[in-house]
Tab-separated table of C-alpha atoms in Angstrom:
chain	number	residue	atom	x	y	z
L	164	MET	CA	0.154	0.169	0.063
L	165	THR	CA	2.007	3.441	-0.963
L	166	ALA	CA	0.597	4.789	2.141
L	167	ARG	CA	-2.723	6.404	0.927
L	168	ASN	CA	-2.141	8.036	3.290
L	169	SER	CA	-1.666	9.720	0.383
L	170	ARG	CA	-2.060	13.016	1.583
L	171	ARG	CA	-4.629	14.107	-0.889
L	172	PRO	CA	-5.503	16.802	-0.448
L	173	ALA	CA	-8.397	17.989	2.515
L	174	ASP	CA	-10.680	16.381	0.707
L	175	VAL	CA	-8.807	13.577	0.427
L	176	ARG	CA	-5.118	8.630	1.327
L	177	ARG	CA	-2.222	7.797	1.390
L	178	ARG	CA	-9.491	-3.126	0.567
L	179	SER	CA	-12.321	-12.993	2.795
L	180	ALA	CA	-14.578	-14.894	3.231
L	181	ARG	CA	-17.843	-13.941	3.282
L	182	MET	CA	-20.167	-15.361	6.115
L	183	ALA	CA	-23.326	-16.819	5.284
L	184	ALA	CA	-24.330	-15.506	8.507
L	185	PRO	CA	-27.907	-13.893	7.870
L	186	ILE	CA	-26.985	-10.403	8.427
L	187	ALA	CA	-23.963	-11.354	6.161
L	188	VAL	CA	-22.759	-8.237	4.888
L	189	LEU	CA	-23.314	-7.481	1.237
L	190	VAL	CA	-20.035	-5.583	-0.616
L	191	THR	CA	-21.515	-4.791	-4.196
L	192	GLY	CA	-20.482	-2.273	-7.261
L	193	ALA	CA	-23.551	-2.302	-9.387
L	194	LEU	CA	-25.162	0.524	-10.350
L	195	MET	CA	-23.623	3.373	-12.869
L	196	LEU	CA	-24.837	6.884	-11.144
L	197	THR	CA	-25.406	9.126	-14.083
L	198	GLY	CA	-22.739	12.067	-13.845
L	199	CYS	CA	-20.247	10.261	-11.292
L	200	GLY	CA	-18.788	6.913	-12.548
L	201	ASP	CA	-19.570	5.522	-9.320
L	202	GLN	CA	-21.223	2.352	-8.699
L	203	THR	CA	-23.217	0.867	-5.908
L	204	GLY	CA	-24.956	-2.010	-4.752
L	205	SER	CA	-28.339	-2.065	-4.297
L	206	ALA	CA	-29.494	0.129	-0.751
L	207	GLY	CA	-32.212	-2.508	0.268
L	208	GLY	CA	-34.684	-2.035	3.604
L	209	GLY	CA	-34.222	-1.527	7.394
L	210	ALA	CA	-32.149	-4.103	9.392
L	211	ASP	CA	-34.328	-7.298	9.767
L	212	LYS	CA	-35.413	-8.417	12.872
L	213	GLN	CA	-32.085	-11.005	12.891
L	214	GLY	CA	-29.516	-7.749	11.979
L	215	SER	CA	-31.385	-5.448	15.188
L	216	LYS	CA	-30.216	-8.419	17.803
L	217	ALA	CA	-26.563	-8.573	16.911
L	218	PRO	CA	-24.296	-7.323	19.881
L	219	LEU	CA	-23.639	-3.427	18.614
L	220	PHE	CA	-26.726	-2.907	16.282
L	221	ASP	CA	-28.265	-0.056	19.127
L	222	LYS	CA	-24.968	1.143	18.810
L	223	LEU	CA	-25.698	3.093	15.313
L	224	PRO	CA	-26.830	6.120	14.548
L	225	LYS	CA	-31.214	6.009	14.425
L	226	LYS	CA	-31.022	6.695	10.774
L	227	ILE	CA	-28.535	3.633	9.698
L	228	GLN	CA	-30.698	1.421	11.928
L	229	LYS	CA	-33.531	2.310	9.700
L	230	ALA	CA	-31.969	1.851	6.707
L	231	GLY	CA	-30.074	-1.230	7.645
L	232	VAL	CA	-27.453	0.007	5.524
L	233	ILE	CA	-24.445	2.051	6.079
L	234	LYS	CA	-23.099	3.764	2.558
L	235	VAL	CA	-19.202	3.335	2.050
L	236	GLY	CA	-17.285	5.623	-0.462
L	237	THR	CA	-14.689	3.958	-1.636
L	238	ASP	CA	-12.310	4.487	-4.977
L	239	ALA	CA	-11.785	0.786	-5.897
L	240	ALA	CA	-8.673	0.440	-7.700
L	241	TYR	CA	-6.547	-0.130	-5.046
L	242	LYS	CA	-5.409	-3.957	-4.956
L	243	PRO	CA	-5.333	-5.581	-2.609
L	244	MET	CA	-6.861	-3.226	-0.442
L	245	GLU	CA	-10.106	-2.937	-2.956
L	246	TYR	CA	-10.835	-3.110	-5.999
L	247	LYS	CA	-13.377	-4.537	-9.111
L	248	GLU	CA	-14.251	-8.077	-10.082
L	249	GLY	CA	-16.265	-7.213	-12.827
L	250	GLN	CA	-18.737	-5.092	-10.857
L	251	LYS	CA	-17.957	-5.958	-7.692
L	252	ILE	CA	-16.171	-4.556	-5.085
L	253	VAL	CA	-13.885	-6.625	-3.253
L	254	GLY	CA	-10.930	-6.499	-1.435
L	255	LEU	CA	-9.678	-6.286	2.388
L	256	ASP	CA	-11.459	-3.599	3.173
L	257	PRO	CA	-14.907	-4.906	2.173
L	258	ASP	CA	-13.924	-7.765	4.048
L	259	LEU	CA	-13.303	-5.962	7.042
L	260	ALA	CA	-16.409	-4.414	6.286
L	261	ASN	CA	-18.901	-7.768	5.510
L	262	ALA	CA	-16.987	-8.963	9.267
L	263	MET	CA	-17.641	-5.694	11.362
L	264	GLY	CA	-21.586	-5.774	10.218
L	265	GLU	CA	-21.909	-8.771	11.644
L	266	GLN	CA	-21.355	-7.207	14.497
L	267	LEU	CA	-23.321	-4.745	13.786
L	268	GLY	CA	-26.512	-6.105	11.980
L	269	VAL	CA	-26.259	-3.890	8.892
L	270	ARG	CA	-24.831	-4.224	5.201
L	271	PHE	CA	-22.246	-1.861	3.535
L	272	GLN	CA	-22.645	-0.784	0.810
L	273	PHE	CA	-19.163	0.208	-1.353
L	274	THR	CA	-20.346	2.820	-3.657
L	275	ASN	CA	-16.651	3.220	-5.886
L	276	GLY	CA	-15.466	7.212	-6.580
L	277	THR	CA	-12.143	9.574	-6.989
L	278	PHE	CA	-10.385	9.484	-3.919
L	279	ASP	CA	-9.711	12.892	-3.879
L	280	GLY	CA	-13.445	13.716	-4.095
L	281	LEU	CA	-14.684	10.957	-1.322
L	282	ILE	CA	-14.295	13.962	1.736
L	283	THR	CA	-16.478	16.254	-0.105
L	284	SER	CA	-18.856	13.680	-1.278
L	285	MET	CA	-19.247	12.048	2.391
L	286	GLN	CA	-19.891	16.056	3.855
L	287	THR	CA	-22.065	16.392	1.477
L	288	GLY	CA	-24.579	13.672	2.712
L	289	ARG	CA	-23.556	11.096	-0.563
L	290	PHE	CA	-21.937	8.348	2.070
L	291	ASP	CA	-22.031	7.611	5.513
L	292	MET	CA	-17.886	7.109	6.057
L	293	ILE	CA	-14.850	6.113	4.004
L	294	MET	CA	-13.194	3.259	3.642
L	295	SER	CA	-10.521	3.530	0.875
L	296	SER	CA	-7.486	2.716	2.333
L	297	MET	CA	-7.453	6.317	3.814
L	298	THR	CA	-4.416	7.822	6.134
L	299	ASP	CA	-4.672	9.308	9.723
L	300	THR	CA	-3.765	13.091	9.472
L	301	LYS	CA	-3.883	16.255	10.942
L	302	ASP	CA	-4.537	17.911	8.241
L	303	ARG	CA	-7.309	15.862	7.500
L	304	GLN	CA	-8.981	15.747	11.019
L	305	GLU	CA	-9.052	18.960	10.782
L	306	GLY	CA	-10.010	19.945	7.376
L	307	LEU	CA	-6.984	21.345	5.724
L	308	ASP	CA	-5.925	21.590	2.676
L	309	ASP	CA	-2.027	20.859	1.234
L	310	LYS	CA	-0.878	24.353	1.863
L	311	GLY	CA	-2.743	24.536	5.725
L	312	LYS	CA	-5.766	26.293	4.250
L	313	LYS	CA	-8.922	25.116	6.242
L	314	VAL	CA	-10.892	24.188	3.205
L	315	GLY	CA	-13.424	22.223	5.482
L	316	LYS	CA	-15.246	20.383	8.730
L	317	GLY	CA	-12.744	18.096	8.886
L	318	VAL	CA	-13.157	13.752	9.431
L	319	ASP	CA	-12.521	11.932	12.405
L	320	PHE	CA	-11.133	8.267	11.640
L	321	VAL	CA	-11.376	4.970	12.921
L	322	ASP	CA	-7.708	3.240	12.477
L	323	TYR	CA	-7.638	-0.051	11.067
L	324	LEU	CA	-4.129	-0.770	9.450
L	325	THR	CA	-0.429	0.827	9.141
L	326	ALA	CA	1.106	1.238	6.340
L	327	GLY	CA	4.077	3.320	4.749
L	328	SER	CA	4.523	4.526	0.873
L	329	SER	CA	6.906	2.339	-1.251
L	330	ILE	CA	8.735	2.424	-4.454
L	331	LEU	CA	7.900	0.175	-7.243
L	332	VAL	CA	10.230	0.105	-10.281
L	333	LYS	CA	10.602	-2.627	-12.958
L	334	LYS	CA	11.507	-5.908	-12.958
L	335	GLY	CA	15.211	-6.151	-12.288
L	336	ASN	CA	15.569	-2.779	-11.119
L	337	PRO	CA	17.198	-1.269	-14.522
L	338	GLU	CA	17.908	2.449	-13.042
L	339	LYS	CA	19.416	0.621	-9.425
L	340	ILE	CA	17.154	2.761	-7.261
L	341	GLU	CA	16.839	2.277	-3.662
L	342	SER	CA	15.683	5.672	-2.072
L	343	VAL	CA	13.007	8.301	-3.059
L	344	ASP	CA	16.755	10.475	-3.158
L	345	GLN	CA	17.583	8.784	-6.026
L	346	LEU	CA	15.404	9.792	-7.983
L	347	CYS	CA	16.234	13.662	-8.582
L	348	GLY	CA	15.715	14.524	-12.315
L	349	LYS	CA	13.712	11.708	-12.880
L	350	LYS	CA	10.085	11.135	-14.041
L	351	VAL	CA	7.818	9.106	-10.956
L	352	ALA	CA	4.095	8.212	-11.253
L	353	THR	CA	1.855	8.102	-8.319
L	354	GLN	CA	-1.746	8.561	-7.435
L	355	ARG	CA	-2.511	12.080	-7.860
L	356	GLY	CA	-3.606	13.380	-3.831
L	357	THR	CA	-2.053	10.680	-2.233
L	358	THR	CA	0.792	10.712	0.714
L	359	SER	CA	3.094	9.516	-1.643
L	360	HIS	CA	2.157	12.346	-3.772
L	361	GLU	CA	2.880	14.988	-0.907
L	362	ILE	CA	6.209	13.007	-0.353
L	363	LEU	CA	7.383	13.358	-4.136
L	364	LYS	CA	6.596	16.770	-3.625
L	365	LYS	CA	8.612	17.463	-0.616
L	366	GLN	CA	11.083	15.402	-2.440
L	367	ILE	CA	11.283	18.532	-5.623
L	368	ASP	CA	12.073	20.994	-3.053
L	369	LYS	CA	15.216	18.544	-1.519
L	370	CYS	CA	16.612	18.130	-4.831
L	371	LYS	CA	16.585	22.127	-5.428
L	372	LYS	CA	18.091	22.680	-2.209
L	373	ASN	CA	21.295	20.020	-3.181
L	374	ARG	CA	21.469	21.433	-6.196
L	375	GLU	CA	19.796	18.333	-8.253
L	376	ARG	CA	17.708	18.949	-10.963
L	377	PRO	CA	14.009	18.175	-9.793
L	378	LEU	CA	11.952	14.846	-10.731
L	379	THR	CA	8.622	15.278	-12.474
L	380	ILE	CA	5.860	14.165	-11.352
L	381	GLU	CA	3.288	12.169	-13.262
L	382	PRO	CA	-0.115	12.075	-11.177
L	383	PHE	CA	-3.103	9.762	-12.066
L	384	ASP	CA	-6.344	9.479	-10.466
L	385	THR	CA	-5.586	5.687	-10.606
L	386	ASP	CA	-2.484	3.828	-9.452
L	387	ASP	CA	-3.393	1.191	-11.752
L	388	GLU	CA	-3.021	3.623	-14.675
L	389	ALA	CA	0.406	5.127	-12.986
L	390	ARG	CA	1.069	0.956	-13.185
L	391	VAL	CA	0.722	1.039	-16.887
L	392	ARG	CA	2.831	4.274	-16.960
L	393	LEU	CA	5.941	2.507	-15.695
L	394	LYS	CA	5.491	-0.286	-17.449
L	395	ALA	CA	5.658	1.020	-20.720
L	396	GLY	CA	8.689	3.174	-19.378
L	397	GLY	CA	7.529	6.627	-19.314
L	398	VAL	CA	8.832	6.751	-15.493
L	399	VAL	CA	11.004	5.196	-13.592
L	400	ALA	CA	9.208	4.116	-10.445
L	401	ASP	CA	5.924	4.781	-9.114
L	402	ILE	CA	5.015	5.136	-5.810
L	403	SER	CA	2.380	4.072	-3.722
L	404	ASP	CA	1.428	2.029	-0.618
L	405	PHE	CA	3.185	-0.702	0.577
L	406	PRO	CA	0.607	-3.088	0.548
L	407	VAL	CA	-0.602	-1.909	-3.263
L	408	ALA	CA	2.780	-1.891	-4.403
L	409	ALA	CA	3.754	-5.494	-2.824
L	410	ASN	CA	0.780	-6.879	-4.252
L	411	ALA	CA	1.694	-5.198	-7.765
L	412	ALA	CA	4.999	-7.339	-7.365
L	413	LYS	CA	3.932	-10.913	-6.281
L	414	SER	CA	0.760	-10.495	-8.795
L	415	GLY	CA	3.133	-11.183	-12.095
L	416	ASP	CA	6.735	-10.576	-13.339
L	417	ASP	CA	6.636	-6.976	-14.091
L	418	PHE	CA	7.421	-4.888	-11.287
L	419	GLU	CA	9.444	-5.219	-7.966
L	420	VAL	CA	9.403	-3.144	-4.564
L	421	VAL	CA	12.538	-1.425	-3.598
L	422	GLY	CA	13.749	0.450	-0.617
L	423	GLU	CA	11.806	0.994	2.655
L	424	GLN	CA	9.056	1.889	3.295
L	425	MET	CA	8.537	5.601	4.141
L	426	GLU	CA	6.245	7.338	6.560
L	427	SER	CA	4.243	4.798	8.091
L	428	ALA	CA	1.224	5.887	9.169
L	429	PRO	CA	-2.456	4.397	10.355
L	430	TYR	CA	-4.971	3.956	7.902
L	431	GLY	CA	-8.466	4.968	9.309
L	432	MET	CA	-12.431	4.741	8.022
L	433	ALA	CA	-13.238	8.286	7.836
L	434	VAL	CA	-16.792	9.614	9.439
L	435	SER	CA	-17.525	13.468	9.004
L	436	LYS	CA	-16.847	15.399	12.106
L	437	GLY	CA	-19.456	15.505	15.047
L	438	ASN	CA	-21.056	12.065	13.903
L	439	ASP	CA	-20.007	10.499	17.467
L	440	GLU	CA	-22.350	7.830	17.578
L	441	LEU	CA	-21.058	6.125	14.244
L	442	SER	CA	-17.439	6.302	14.977
L	443	GLY	CA	-18.254	5.406	18.087
L	444	ALA	CA	-19.960	1.907	16.591
L	445	LEU	CA	-17.155	1.118	14.031
L	446	LYS	CA	-14.448	1.505	16.701
L	447	GLU	CA	-16.500	-0.758	18.712
L	448	ALA	CA	-16.742	-3.435	15.779
L	449	LEU	CA	-13.464	-3.222	14.683
L	450	THR	CA	-12.561	-4.068	18.390
L	451	LYS	CA	-15.223	-6.800	18.170
L	452	ILE	CA	-13.994	-8.439	15.347
L	453	ILE	CA	-9.899	-8.166	16.460
L	454	GLU	CA	-10.530	-9.794	19.545
L	455	ASP	CA	-12.438	-12.988	17.792
L	456	GLY	CA	-10.094	-13.134	15.299
L	457	SER	CA	-11.865	-12.377	11.950
L	458	TYR	CA	-9.500	-9.330	11.534
L	459	LYS	CA	-6.468	-11.275	11.357
L	460	LYS	CA	-7.866	-14.015	9.096
L	461	ALA	CA	-8.937	-11.379	6.688
L	462	LEU	CA	-5.192	-9.332	6.754
L	463	LYS	CA	-2.937	-13.011	6.334
L	464	LYS	CA	-5.580	-13.568	3.383
L	465	TRP	CA	-4.685	-10.412	1.350
L	466	GLY	CA	-0.976	-11.163	2.457
L	467	VAL	CA	-1.126	-7.789	4.990
L	468	GLU	CA	-0.438	-9.234	8.165
L	469	ASP	CA	2.576	-6.775	8.845
L	470	GLY	CA	0.173	-3.921	9.085
L	471	GLY	CA	-1.877	-5.305	11.171
L	472	VAL	CA	-3.164	-3.334	14.823
L	473	SER	CA	-3.854	-4.798	18.051
L	474	GLU	CA	-6.951	-2.495	19.261
L	475	ALA	CA	-8.726	-0.027	17.280
L	476	LYS	CA	-7.937	3.681	18.084
L	477	ILE	CA	-9.938	7.152	16.559
L	478	ASN	CA	-7.584	10.638	15.248
L	479	SER	CA	-4.101	8.435	16.271
L	480	GLY	CA	-2.811	10.031	13.399
L	481	THR	CA	-0.251	12.624	12.876
């Protein structure tokens, strides 16, 4: 996952076994939304009797109890965290949501969107929360953009994983790159608005300070697009969250990860500031699945055990 700590503007990041229980969470990606290019599952009605008997159902806001659904915004192009298989959104984040849904007695309905617009969409009421490998940062908590300007109310994070940014290069590492300091004067791809993007912006200043040619950033809407550019040889590296970079390297013969992870930080489920009832319920649900082992099982399935947390926390990012 390159750290979708990805510091995207204040508006912004840096994805199992489905249980067959009656209250299993359904994570889908079907209908195309007019003008948005997002996909979402059908909404469904209110919670059924079995759902209302779930351990944490009464902790949820009444509106969500009545709907039986938590609407989730995500950018489903970040394998293994969240990505699409056909029209279905799958990955670690949906699997963790499934497990939490068992505790809460509601479905998590994922809708696909562009990462750097997710916070705005949530704050205008389109989603109840965001689960999209989004790094918990103070700027996002306080609603600040990348220049420190106040642009929104901010969000609260329920932190559920830890990840840093990694350097992905072509197999064999033809440029012999081992650190971001070696990228001065070169072209590098990344996903727009992520923490990885911010790391590269800082490196430009560092290159100039060291009187070296600055690197050139080629930002893309998705990390998939960044990797296509790397494979084609248009850039020498792609900077992304470690889980995503590691999965790309493991899934074929085109890439490898080099160097150490940079700026490790927590991923958080984002909730609008002031929605303490929902953030509290999510924290309790995460605590339950950590305790019952389903959290660890999901991480192992997707090969990201190294990023696991031992307890649920709110706003632990810096």
